[in-house]
Amino acid sequence: MEPVRISLATVRQLSLHCQGLNGAPACPQGKASAARMIERLGYVQIDTIHVVQRAHHHILWSRCRDYSPEMLHELLAIDRHVFEWWAHAAAYIPMADFRFYAPRMGERALWDSQKAWIEENRETLDAVVQRIREEGALGTADFEAPEGFEGGSWWSGWKPAKRALEVLFNLGVVMVSERRKFERLYDLRERVIPESADSPPPSQEEVHDFIIRRAVGSLGALPEREIAWWVRERPAAAALQRAVEAGLITPVSVEGLNNGPWYAWTEALNTLDGDHSGTPSAHILSPFDNLVIRRTWMELVFGFDYRLECYLPREKRRYGYFALPVLWGDRFIGRVDTKADRATGTLIVRQLTFEPDFADFEQALPDLARELRAFAAFNDCSNIAVEQVAPEEVAPRLTLALDL
């Protein structure tokens, strides 16, 4: 099949369509919308940083504006519509995909240090499993450290029960039943995962079909070398051909890019009408958002060089501790470092930095102001305080747009 020639602008529109960020309604309302969006994205990354709402909540709110954190709790703990495990990082994953993750659980999911630890701590592992079997779901806080134990901040410094729970989770012996103030509560796998969720085990052919659906279906268009699962397993050429023949994906060539063959999600390609000039809207995204987490792909498609700076020393940061990407229409126009001061109910804009080549402030600032107000409300803040804007001459215009 001869590749269809498309522009880079079309690639961006395909990605925004598949990511639910093109302004179109996000299907049902409420919890059903959140559930559908997780299925659409394939996973939602969990992160501990809490200067604003945590990543998993932020990602869903960006697409489902009536979302609230209670919805995700219910989808995990009550409905069993999602489960927690590892994508490229800890994530909420659709329960419908569990059968593709189950074969990854076991020894292959362990770090080398965990494998070595198991051999000397089988009694601890057995004791933790026995307590959970008898008492129900338990968290790390439910286990006492041995007398005289001196802990540390990472694996080697964890108390034995915490290390055991992490090992058992990777093995798939226990799963996360719910979270209590963000702490994982673990229960036996058979009490968390529906009986039919991991059957039948997928064939290798089905796994490769799954990888293609999840990779191309969630991002709209990818070069062949980027079509991989988070465990870095790439589908065979036969699987790609099968998906093309089934009409799921379409071979494309992208104008101006010479980095190998690309494939586009056919449904999205057929949905676009070729007119990319609609009214743009603003989105303040999480650093762990599904659209931006593949940094190399994002820079290639959107021309946006983004790095999270919270792990850098203060003197090396350019944009702030937790600068969030700002999307306007189909381009990233800047990044904003925010902090939710929950004591005063104020969203503090530490630093808003626009891209050097961006100048369409008259059109963008009203949209960005609306997004900042919505983001403040999402973070339970009724006030906004702006500290720094670059370029400086834009600050008064932003303040006016925010009606501060």
Tab-separated table of C-alpha atoms in Angstrom:
chain	number	residue	atom	x	y	z
A	1	MET	CA	0.000	0.000	0.000
A	2	GLU	CA	1.432	3.350	-1.077
A	3	PRO	CA	1.864	5.719	1.885
A	4	VAL	CA	-0.541	8.642	2.143
A	5	ARG	CA	1.313	11.943	2.211
A	6	ILE	CA	0.339	14.166	5.140
A	7	SER	CA	1.658	17.361	6.689
A	8	LEU	CA	3.184	17.777	10.128
A	9	ALA	CA	0.128	19.885	11.002
A	10	THR	CA	-2.034	16.853	10.246
A	11	VAL	CA	0.122	14.714	12.539
A	12	ARG	CA	-0.479	17.208	15.334
A	13	GLN	CA	-4.225	17.156	14.708
A	14	LEU	CA	-4.256	13.355	14.697
A	15	SER	CA	-2.489	13.276	18.048
A	16	LEU	CA	-4.813	15.844	19.628
A	17	HIS	CA	-7.846	13.971	18.324
A	18	CYS	CA	-6.688	10.618	19.719
A	19	GLN	CA	-5.571	12.217	22.982
A	20	GLY	CA	-8.918	13.910	23.583
A	21	LEU	CA	-7.346	17.378	23.509
A	22	ASN	CA	-8.917	18.781	20.338
A	23	GLY	CA	-11.841	20.439	22.092
A	24	ALA	CA	-14.375	17.792	21.129
A	25	PRO	CA	-16.800	16.583	23.828
A	26	ALA	CA	-15.350	13.740	25.887
A	27	CYS	CA	-18.203	11.213	25.597
A	28	PRO	CA	-20.376	10.642	28.716
A	29	GLN	CA	-20.188	12.872	31.764
A	30	GLY	CA	-18.889	12.128	35.235
A	31	LYS	CA	-17.162	8.908	36.193
A	32	ALA	CA	-18.139	7.214	32.920
A	33	SER	CA	-16.212	9.901	31.044
A	34	ALA	CA	-13.109	9.317	33.158
A	35	ALA	CA	-13.365	5.557	32.625
A	36	ARG	CA	-13.727	5.982	28.871
A	37	MET	CA	-10.769	8.336	28.758
A	38	ILE	CA	-8.473	5.875	30.562
A	39	GLU	CA	-9.493	3.239	28.027
A	40	ARG	CA	-8.780	5.684	25.219
A	41	LEU	CA	-5.348	6.656	26.526
A	42	GLY	CA	-4.349	3.144	27.598
A	43	TYR	CA	-2.942	4.254	30.949
A	44	VAL	CA	-2.715	7.275	33.243
A	45	GLN	CA	0.608	7.792	35.010
A	46	ILE	CA	0.715	8.078	38.805
A	47	ASP	CA	3.164	10.491	40.392
A	48	THR	CA	3.825	11.612	43.938
A	49	ILE	CA	4.637	15.313	43.353
A	50	HIS	CA	1.852	17.391	44.865
A	51	VAL	CA	2.635	21.079	44.359
A	52	VAL	CA	-0.558	21.014	42.282
A	53	GLN	CA	-3.041	18.143	41.861
A	54	ARG	CA	-1.169	14.908	41.246
A	55	ALA	CA	-0.457	13.840	37.686
A	56	HIS	CA	-3.120	11.117	37.391
A	57	HIS	CA	-5.876	13.542	38.386
A	58	HIS	CA	-4.438	16.353	36.273
A	59	ILE	CA	-4.276	14.180	33.135
A	60	LEU	CA	-7.935	13.214	33.404
A	61	TRP	CA	-9.099	16.725	34.291
A	62	SER	CA	-7.374	18.110	31.196
A	63	ARG	CA	-9.764	16.035	29.101
A	64	CYS	CA	-12.866	15.675	31.300
A	65	ARG	CA	-13.634	19.002	32.936
A	66	ASP	CA	-16.188	17.646	35.396
A	67	TYR	CA	-13.621	15.153	36.706
A	68	SER	CA	-12.965	14.863	40.452
A	69	PRO	CA	-10.401	12.662	42.249
A	70	GLU	CA	-13.163	10.604	43.881
A	71	MET	CA	-14.006	9.168	40.477
A	72	LEU	CA	-10.621	7.502	40.065
A	73	HIS	CA	-10.828	6.076	43.574
A	74	GLU	CA	-14.169	4.470	42.738
A	75	LEU	CA	-12.939	3.124	39.398
A	76	LEU	CA	-10.067	1.388	41.211
A	77	ALA	CA	-11.473	0.386	44.591
A	78	ILE	CA	-15.155	-0.206	43.915
A	79	ASP	CA	-15.840	-0.736	40.226
A	80	ARG	CA	-12.567	-2.559	39.499
A	81	HIS	CA	-12.616	-0.837	36.129
A	82	VAL	CA	-8.893	-0.052	36.382
A	83	PHE	CA	-5.908	-1.619	38.109
A	84	GLU	CA	-2.507	-0.345	39.199
A	85	TRP	CA	0.709	-1.689	37.791
A	86	TRP	CA	3.677	-0.633	35.703
A	87	ALA	CA	3.488	0.980	32.280
A	88	HIS	CA	6.705	2.986	31.781
A	89	ALA	CA	6.015	4.036	35.393
A	90	ALA	CA	3.324	3.315	37.972
A	91	ALA	CA	-0.025	3.803	36.274
A	92	TYR	CA	-3.766	3.257	36.309
A	93	ILE	CA	-4.519	0.850	33.465
A	94	PRO	CA	-7.858	-0.343	32.030
A	95	MET	CA	-8.896	-3.671	33.519
A	96	ALA	CA	-9.689	-4.792	29.973
A	97	ASP	CA	-5.926	-4.732	29.301
A	98	PHE	CA	-4.978	-6.831	32.324
A	99	ARG	CA	-4.504	-10.021	30.298
A	100	PHE	CA	-1.698	-8.321	28.374
A	101	TYR	CA	0.089	-7.268	31.562
A	102	ALA	CA	-0.374	-10.514	33.505
A	103	PRO	CA	2.370	-12.357	31.576
A	104	ARG	CA	4.766	-9.544	32.540
A	105	MET	CA	4.228	-10.181	36.219
A	106	GLY	CA	6.649	-12.513	37.885
A	107	GLU	CA	10.411	-12.742	38.051
A	108	ARG	CA	10.885	-10.716	34.847
A	109	ALA	CA	9.297	-7.721	36.639
A	110	LEU	CA	11.832	-7.777	39.475
A	111	TRP	CA	14.978	-5.713	39.795
A	112	ASP	CA	18.211	-7.622	40.324
A	113	SER	CA	18.380	-6.319	43.892
A	114	GLN	CA	14.872	-7.672	44.548
A	115	LYS	CA	15.770	-11.119	43.209
A	116	ALA	CA	18.756	-11.296	45.519
A	117	TRP	CA	16.694	-10.091	48.486
A	118	ILE	CA	14.019	-12.748	48.008
A	119	GLU	CA	16.382	-15.614	48.672
A	120	GLU	CA	17.194	-14.336	52.158
A	121	ASN	CA	13.731	-13.101	53.109
A	122	ARG	CA	11.220	-15.771	52.154
A	123	GLU	CA	9.885	-15.916	55.707
A	124	THR	CA	9.102	-12.188	55.572
A	125	LEU	CA	7.311	-12.604	52.239
A	126	ASP	CA	5.261	-15.532	53.565
A	127	ALA	CA	4.376	-13.650	56.746
A	128	VAL	CA	3.172	-10.582	54.809
A	129	VAL	CA	1.011	-12.714	52.509
A	130	GLN	CA	-0.450	-14.572	55.495
A	131	ARG	CA	-1.432	-11.363	57.283
A	132	ILE	CA	-3.128	-10.007	54.154
A	133	ARG	CA	-4.948	-13.317	53.663
A	134	GLU	CA	-6.267	-13.203	57.233
A	135	GLU	CA	-6.843	-9.459	57.733
A	136	GLY	CA	-7.638	-8.159	54.257
A	137	ALA	CA	-6.020	-5.244	52.441
A	138	LEU	CA	-3.025	-3.745	54.260
A	139	GLY	CA	-0.541	-0.963	53.602
A	140	THR	CA	3.037	-0.377	54.601
A	141	ALA	CA	1.935	1.530	57.703
A	142	ASP	CA	0.180	-1.597	59.010
A	143	PHE	CA	3.521	-3.377	59.456
A	144	GLU	CA	5.961	-2.506	62.219
A	145	ALA	CA	9.662	-2.245	61.518
A	146	PRO	CA	11.913	-4.657	63.441
A	147	GLU	CA	13.289	-3.364	66.713
A	148	GLY	CA	16.378	-1.273	66.150
A	149	PHE	CA	15.727	-0.907	62.421
A	150	GLU	CA	17.122	2.275	60.870
A	151	GLY	CA	15.357	3.138	57.639
A	152	GLY	CA	16.377	5.075	54.571
A	153	SER	CA	14.727	6.818	51.661
A	154	TRP	CA	14.994	4.162	48.969
A	155	TRP	CA	14.814	0.411	48.394
A	156	SER	CA	17.771	-0.635	50.514
A	157	GLY	CA	16.527	1.561	53.361
A	158	TRP	CA	12.909	0.366	53.394
A	159	LYS	CA	11.669	-1.748	56.268
A	160	PRO	CA	11.385	-5.441	55.384
A	161	ALA	CA	7.579	-5.461	55.058
A	162	LYS	CA	7.631	-2.541	52.622
A	163	ARG	CA	10.250	-4.282	50.514
A	164	ALA	CA	8.185	-7.466	50.644
A	165	LEU	CA	5.047	-5.678	49.479
A	166	GLU	CA	6.917	-4.156	46.543
A	167	VAL	CA	8.277	-7.556	45.532
A	168	LEU	CA	4.884	-9.226	45.881
A	169	PHE	CA	3.306	-6.448	43.808
A	170	ASN	CA	5.824	-6.890	40.995
A	171	LEU	CA	5.279	-10.629	41.105
A	172	GLY	CA	1.523	-10.128	40.843
A	173	VAL	CA	0.865	-12.010	44.091
A	174	VAL	CA	-0.784	-8.919	45.580
A	175	MET	CA	-2.399	-5.981	43.790
A	176	VAL	CA	-3.430	-2.503	44.877
A	177	SER	CA	-6.957	-2.724	46.261
A	178	GLU	CA	-7.263	1.023	46.907
A	179	ARG	CA	-5.285	4.001	48.151
A	180	ARG	CA	-5.650	5.529	51.597
A	181	LYS	CA	-4.390	9.139	51.546
A	182	PHE	CA	-2.255	8.094	48.580
A	183	GLU	CA	-0.811	5.073	50.446
A	184	ARG	CA	-1.294	1.813	48.585
A	185	LEU	CA	-3.408	-0.863	50.269
A	186	TYR	CA	-2.503	-4.304	48.968
A	187	ASP	CA	-4.741	-7.348	48.797
A	188	LEU	CA	-4.412	-10.795	47.290
A	189	ARG	CA	-4.599	-10.718	43.513
A	190	GLU	CA	-7.668	-12.939	43.394
A	191	ARG	CA	-9.575	-10.476	45.589
A	192	VAL	CA	-8.768	-7.497	43.361
A	193	ILE	CA	-8.690	-8.761	39.793
A	194	PRO	CA	-11.931	-10.206	38.352
A	195	GLU	CA	-11.630	-13.909	37.616
A	196	SER	CA	-12.016	-13.503	33.855
A	197	ALA	CA	-9.612	-10.560	33.485
A	198	ASP	CA	-6.484	-12.572	32.682
A	199	SER	CA	-7.983	-15.221	30.451
A	200	PRO	CA	-7.375	-16.414	27.907
A	201	PRO	CA	-3.651	-15.667	27.959
A	202	PRO	CA	-2.766	-13.711	24.802
A	203	SER	CA	-0.751	-15.225	21.994
A	204	GLN	CA	2.332	-13.385	20.765
A	205	GLU	CA	0.310	-12.325	17.728
A	206	GLU	CA	-2.372	-10.824	19.979
A	207	VAL	CA	0.288	-9.023	22.031
A	208	HIS	CA	1.680	-7.378	18.906
A	209	ASP	CA	-1.816	-6.369	17.785
A	210	PHE	CA	-2.351	-4.866	21.235
A	211	ILE	CA	0.892	-2.880	21.034
A	212	ILE	CA	-0.150	-1.360	17.711
A	213	ARG	CA	-3.609	-0.449	18.953
A	214	ARG	CA	-2.287	1.139	22.103
A	215	ALA	CA	0.652	2.994	20.536
A	216	VAL	CA	-0.841	4.308	17.302
A	217	GLY	CA	-4.407	4.484	18.583
A	218	SER	CA	-3.482	6.728	21.495
A	219	LEU	CA	-1.085	9.107	19.726
A	220	GLY	CA	-2.584	9.234	16.238
A	221	ALA	CA	0.582	8.848	14.171
A	222	LEU	CA	4.002	7.406	14.939
A	223	PRO	CA	7.173	6.492	13.074
A	224	GLU	CA	7.580	2.726	12.962
A	225	ARG	CA	10.512	2.766	15.372
A	226	GLU	CA	8.331	4.456	18.016
A	227	ILE	CA	5.610	1.784	17.901
A	228	ALA	CA	6.537	-0.094	21.025
A	229	TRP	CA	5.057	-1.061	24.339
A	230	TRP	CA	6.499	0.495	27.461
A	231	VAL	CA	8.573	-2.634	28.013
A	232	ARG	CA	10.239	-1.779	24.698
A	233	GLU	CA	8.696	-4.673	22.807
A	234	ARG	CA	8.103	-3.760	19.176
A	235	PRO	CA	5.524	-5.476	16.962
A	236	ALA	CA	6.694	-7.695	14.123
A	237	ALA	CA	6.416	-6.522	10.521
A	238	ALA	CA	3.668	-9.117	10.002
A	239	ALA	CA	1.606	-7.492	12.757
A	240	LEU	CA	1.919	-4.075	11.126
A	241	GLN	CA	0.863	-5.510	7.788
A	242	ARG	CA	-2.081	-7.257	9.450
A	243	ALA	CA	-3.202	-3.961	11.008
A	244	VAL	CA	-2.914	-2.195	7.657
A	245	GLU	CA	-4.970	-4.872	5.898
A	246	ALA	CA	-7.592	-4.689	8.654
A	247	GLY	CA	-7.848	-0.925	8.135
A	248	LEU	CA	-6.711	-0.058	11.676
A	249	ILE	CA	-3.617	1.847	10.607
A	250	THR	CA	-2.584	3.590	7.399
A	251	PRO	CA	0.990	3.939	6.102
A	252	VAL	CA	1.815	7.644	5.761
A	253	SER	CA	4.768	9.816	4.885
A	254	VAL	CA	5.142	13.120	6.686
A	255	GLU	CA	6.191	16.156	4.693
A	256	GLY	CA	9.583	17.434	5.757
A	257	LEU	CA	10.480	14.386	7.857
A	258	ASN	CA	12.846	11.673	6.687
A	259	ASN	CA	12.949	9.365	9.666
A	260	GLY	CA	11.490	6.177	8.244
A	261	PRO	CA	7.944	4.961	7.621
A	262	TRP	CA	5.048	6.307	9.687
A	263	TYR	CA	1.655	4.834	10.503
A	264	ALA	CA	-1.510	6.788	11.278
A	265	TRP	CA	-4.628	5.658	13.132
A	266	THR	CA	-7.110	5.235	10.283
A	267	GLU	CA	-10.236	6.227	12.218
A	268	ALA	CA	-8.635	9.536	13.204
A	269	LEU	CA	-7.269	10.116	9.711
A	270	ASN	CA	-10.745	9.651	8.244
A	271	THR	CA	-12.288	11.910	10.891
A	272	LEU	CA	-10.133	14.944	10.104
A	273	ASP	CA	-11.593	17.121	7.389
A	274	GLY	CA	-8.322	18.761	6.434
A	275	ASP	CA	-9.251	22.100	7.994
A	276	HIS	CA	-6.940	22.769	10.935
A	277	SER	CA	-7.957	26.401	11.391
A	278	GLY	CA	-10.598	25.967	14.083
A	279	THR	CA	-10.737	28.114	17.200
A	280	PRO	CA	-7.782	27.135	19.410
A	281	SER	CA	-8.177	26.407	23.099
A	282	ALA	CA	-5.587	26.400	25.888
A	283	HIS	CA	-4.550	23.411	28.002
A	284	ILE	CA	-2.171	23.429	30.955
A	285	LEU	CA	-0.834	19.883	30.925
A	286	SER	CA	0.900	17.701	33.468
A	287	PRO	CA	4.610	16.976	32.848
A	288	PHE	CA	3.543	13.319	32.856
A	289	ASP	CA	0.664	13.783	30.418
A	290	ASN	CA	0.339	11.093	27.750
A	291	LEU	CA	0.827	13.703	25.004
A	292	VAL	CA	4.183	14.932	26.313
A	293	ILE	CA	5.768	11.940	28.037
A	294	ARG	CA	7.443	10.723	24.829
A	295	ARG	CA	9.785	13.702	24.793
A	296	THR	CA	11.594	12.839	21.538
A	297	TRP	CA	8.321	12.332	19.649
A	298	MET	CA	6.874	15.545	21.113
A	299	GLU	CA	9.873	17.584	20.012
A	300	LEU	CA	9.714	16.060	16.541
A	301	VAL	CA	5.973	16.653	16.097
A	302	PHE	CA	5.429	19.870	18.069
A	303	GLY	CA	8.910	21.403	17.991
A	304	PHE	CA	8.815	21.766	21.778
A	305	ASP	CA	11.928	20.929	23.786
A	306	TYR	CA	10.570	20.116	27.229
A	307	ARG	CA	12.345	18.816	30.310
A	308	LEU	CA	11.059	18.573	33.868
A	309	GLU	CA	13.392	20.544	36.127
A	310	CYS	CA	12.292	19.524	39.637
A	311	TYR	CA	15.121	16.985	39.720
A	312	LEU	CA	17.734	19.642	38.924
A	313	PRO	CA	19.528	21.867	41.467
A	314	ARG	CA	17.786	25.228	41.813
A	315	GLU	CA	20.614	27.123	40.095
A	316	LYS	CA	20.245	25.005	36.949
A	317	ARG	CA	16.509	25.550	36.490
A	318	ARG	CA	15.380	27.864	33.677
A	319	TYR	CA	11.616	27.576	33.939
A	320	GLY	CA	10.904	26.564	37.534
A	321	TYR	CA	10.560	23.585	39.832
A	322	PHE	CA	7.412	22.112	38.258
A	323	ALA	CA	6.858	23.980	34.986
A	324	LEU	CA	3.778	22.696	33.157
A	325	PRO	CA	3.581	22.677	29.340
A	326	VAL	CA	1.063	25.160	27.907
A	327	LEU	CA	-0.721	23.956	24.774
A	328	TRP	CA	-2.714	26.415	22.664
A	329	GLY	CA	-4.467	24.923	19.683
A	330	ASP	CA	-1.910	22.608	18.098
A	331	ARG	CA	1.245	24.251	19.402
A	332	PHE	CA	3.042	24.548	22.715
A	333	ILE	CA	3.407	28.243	23.465
A	334	GLY	CA	5.188	28.128	26.807
A	335	ARG	CA	5.393	26.637	30.274
A	336	VAL	CA	4.040	27.761	33.612
A	337	ASP	CA	5.474	26.949	37.041
A	338	THR	CA	2.594	26.894	39.509
A	339	LYS	CA	2.006	26.040	43.139
A	340	ALA	CA	-1.320	25.545	44.862
A	341	ASP	CA	-1.113	27.293	48.234
A	342	ARG	CA	-3.965	25.410	49.836
A	343	ALA	CA	-3.729	27.307	53.118
A	344	THR	CA	-4.669	30.578	51.423
A	345	GLY	CA	-6.618	29.121	48.509
A	346	THR	CA	-4.242	30.755	46.026
A	347	LEU	CA	-2.779	29.363	42.824
A	348	ILE	CA	0.650	30.982	42.640
A	349	VAL	CA	2.067	31.449	39.144
A	350	ARG	CA	5.743	31.441	40.027
A	351	GLN	CA	6.924	31.823	36.469
A	352	LEU	CA	5.127	31.892	33.124
A	353	THR	CA	7.544	31.712	30.203
A	354	PHE	CA	6.375	31.968	26.615
A	355	GLU	CA	8.324	30.455	23.717
A	356	PRO	CA	10.729	32.967	22.114
A	357	ASP	CA	8.959	32.853	18.744
A	358	PHE	CA	5.440	33.270	20.126
A	359	ALA	CA	3.785	36.651	19.624
A	360	ASP	CA	0.031	36.057	19.255
A	361	PHE	CA	-0.753	37.273	22.755
A	362	GLU	CA	-3.932	39.138	21.803
A	363	GLN	CA	-5.587	35.906	20.734
A	364	ALA	CA	-4.031	33.527	23.264
A	365	LEU	CA	-4.164	35.434	26.555
A	366	PRO	CA	-7.976	35.298	27.016
A	367	ASP	CA	-7.882	31.522	26.453
A	368	LEU	CA	-4.922	31.097	28.787
A	369	ALA	CA	-6.618	33.223	31.457
A	370	ARG	CA	-9.719	31.016	31.306
A	371	GLU	CA	-7.527	27.934	31.602
A	372	LEU	CA	-5.627	29.353	34.588
A	373	ARG	CA	-8.895	30.153	36.369
A	374	ALA	CA	-10.211	26.650	35.670
A	375	PHE	CA	-6.917	25.128	36.814
A	376	ALA	CA	-7.046	27.158	40.014
A	377	ALA	CA	-10.564	25.881	40.752
A	378	PHE	CA	-9.436	22.310	40.036
A	379	ASN	CA	-6.764	22.838	42.707
A	380	ASP	CA	-9.353	24.190	45.180
A	381	CYS	CA	-7.999	27.715	44.803
A	382	SER	CA	-10.228	30.761	44.455
A	383	ASN	CA	-7.394	33.260	43.942
A	384	ILE	CA	-4.502	33.601	41.493
A	385	ALA	CA	-1.239	35.429	42.152
A	386	VAL	CA	1.199	36.058	39.285
A	387	GLU	CA	4.840	36.570	40.263
A	388	GLN	CA	6.836	36.513	37.029
A	389	VAL	CA	6.087	36.521	33.285
A	390	ALA	CA	8.539	36.388	30.386
A	391	PRO	CA	8.504	38.548	28.362
A	392	GLU	CA	7.866	41.086	31.113
A	393	GLU	CA	5.720	43.378	28.979
A	394	VAL	CA	3.072	40.656	28.736
A	395	ALA	CA	2.491	40.607	32.514
A	396	PRO	CA	0.051	43.576	32.630
A	397	ARG	CA	-1.962	42.097	29.762
A	398	LEU	CA	-2.194	38.740	31.534
A	399	THR	CA	-3.219	40.441	34.774
A	400	LEU	CA	-5.946	42.280	32.890
A	401	ALA	CA	-7.149	39.080	31.219
A	402	LEU	CA	-7.290	37.396	34.629
A	403	ASP	CA	-9.172	40.371	36.045
A	404	LEU	CA	-6.760	40.600	38.980
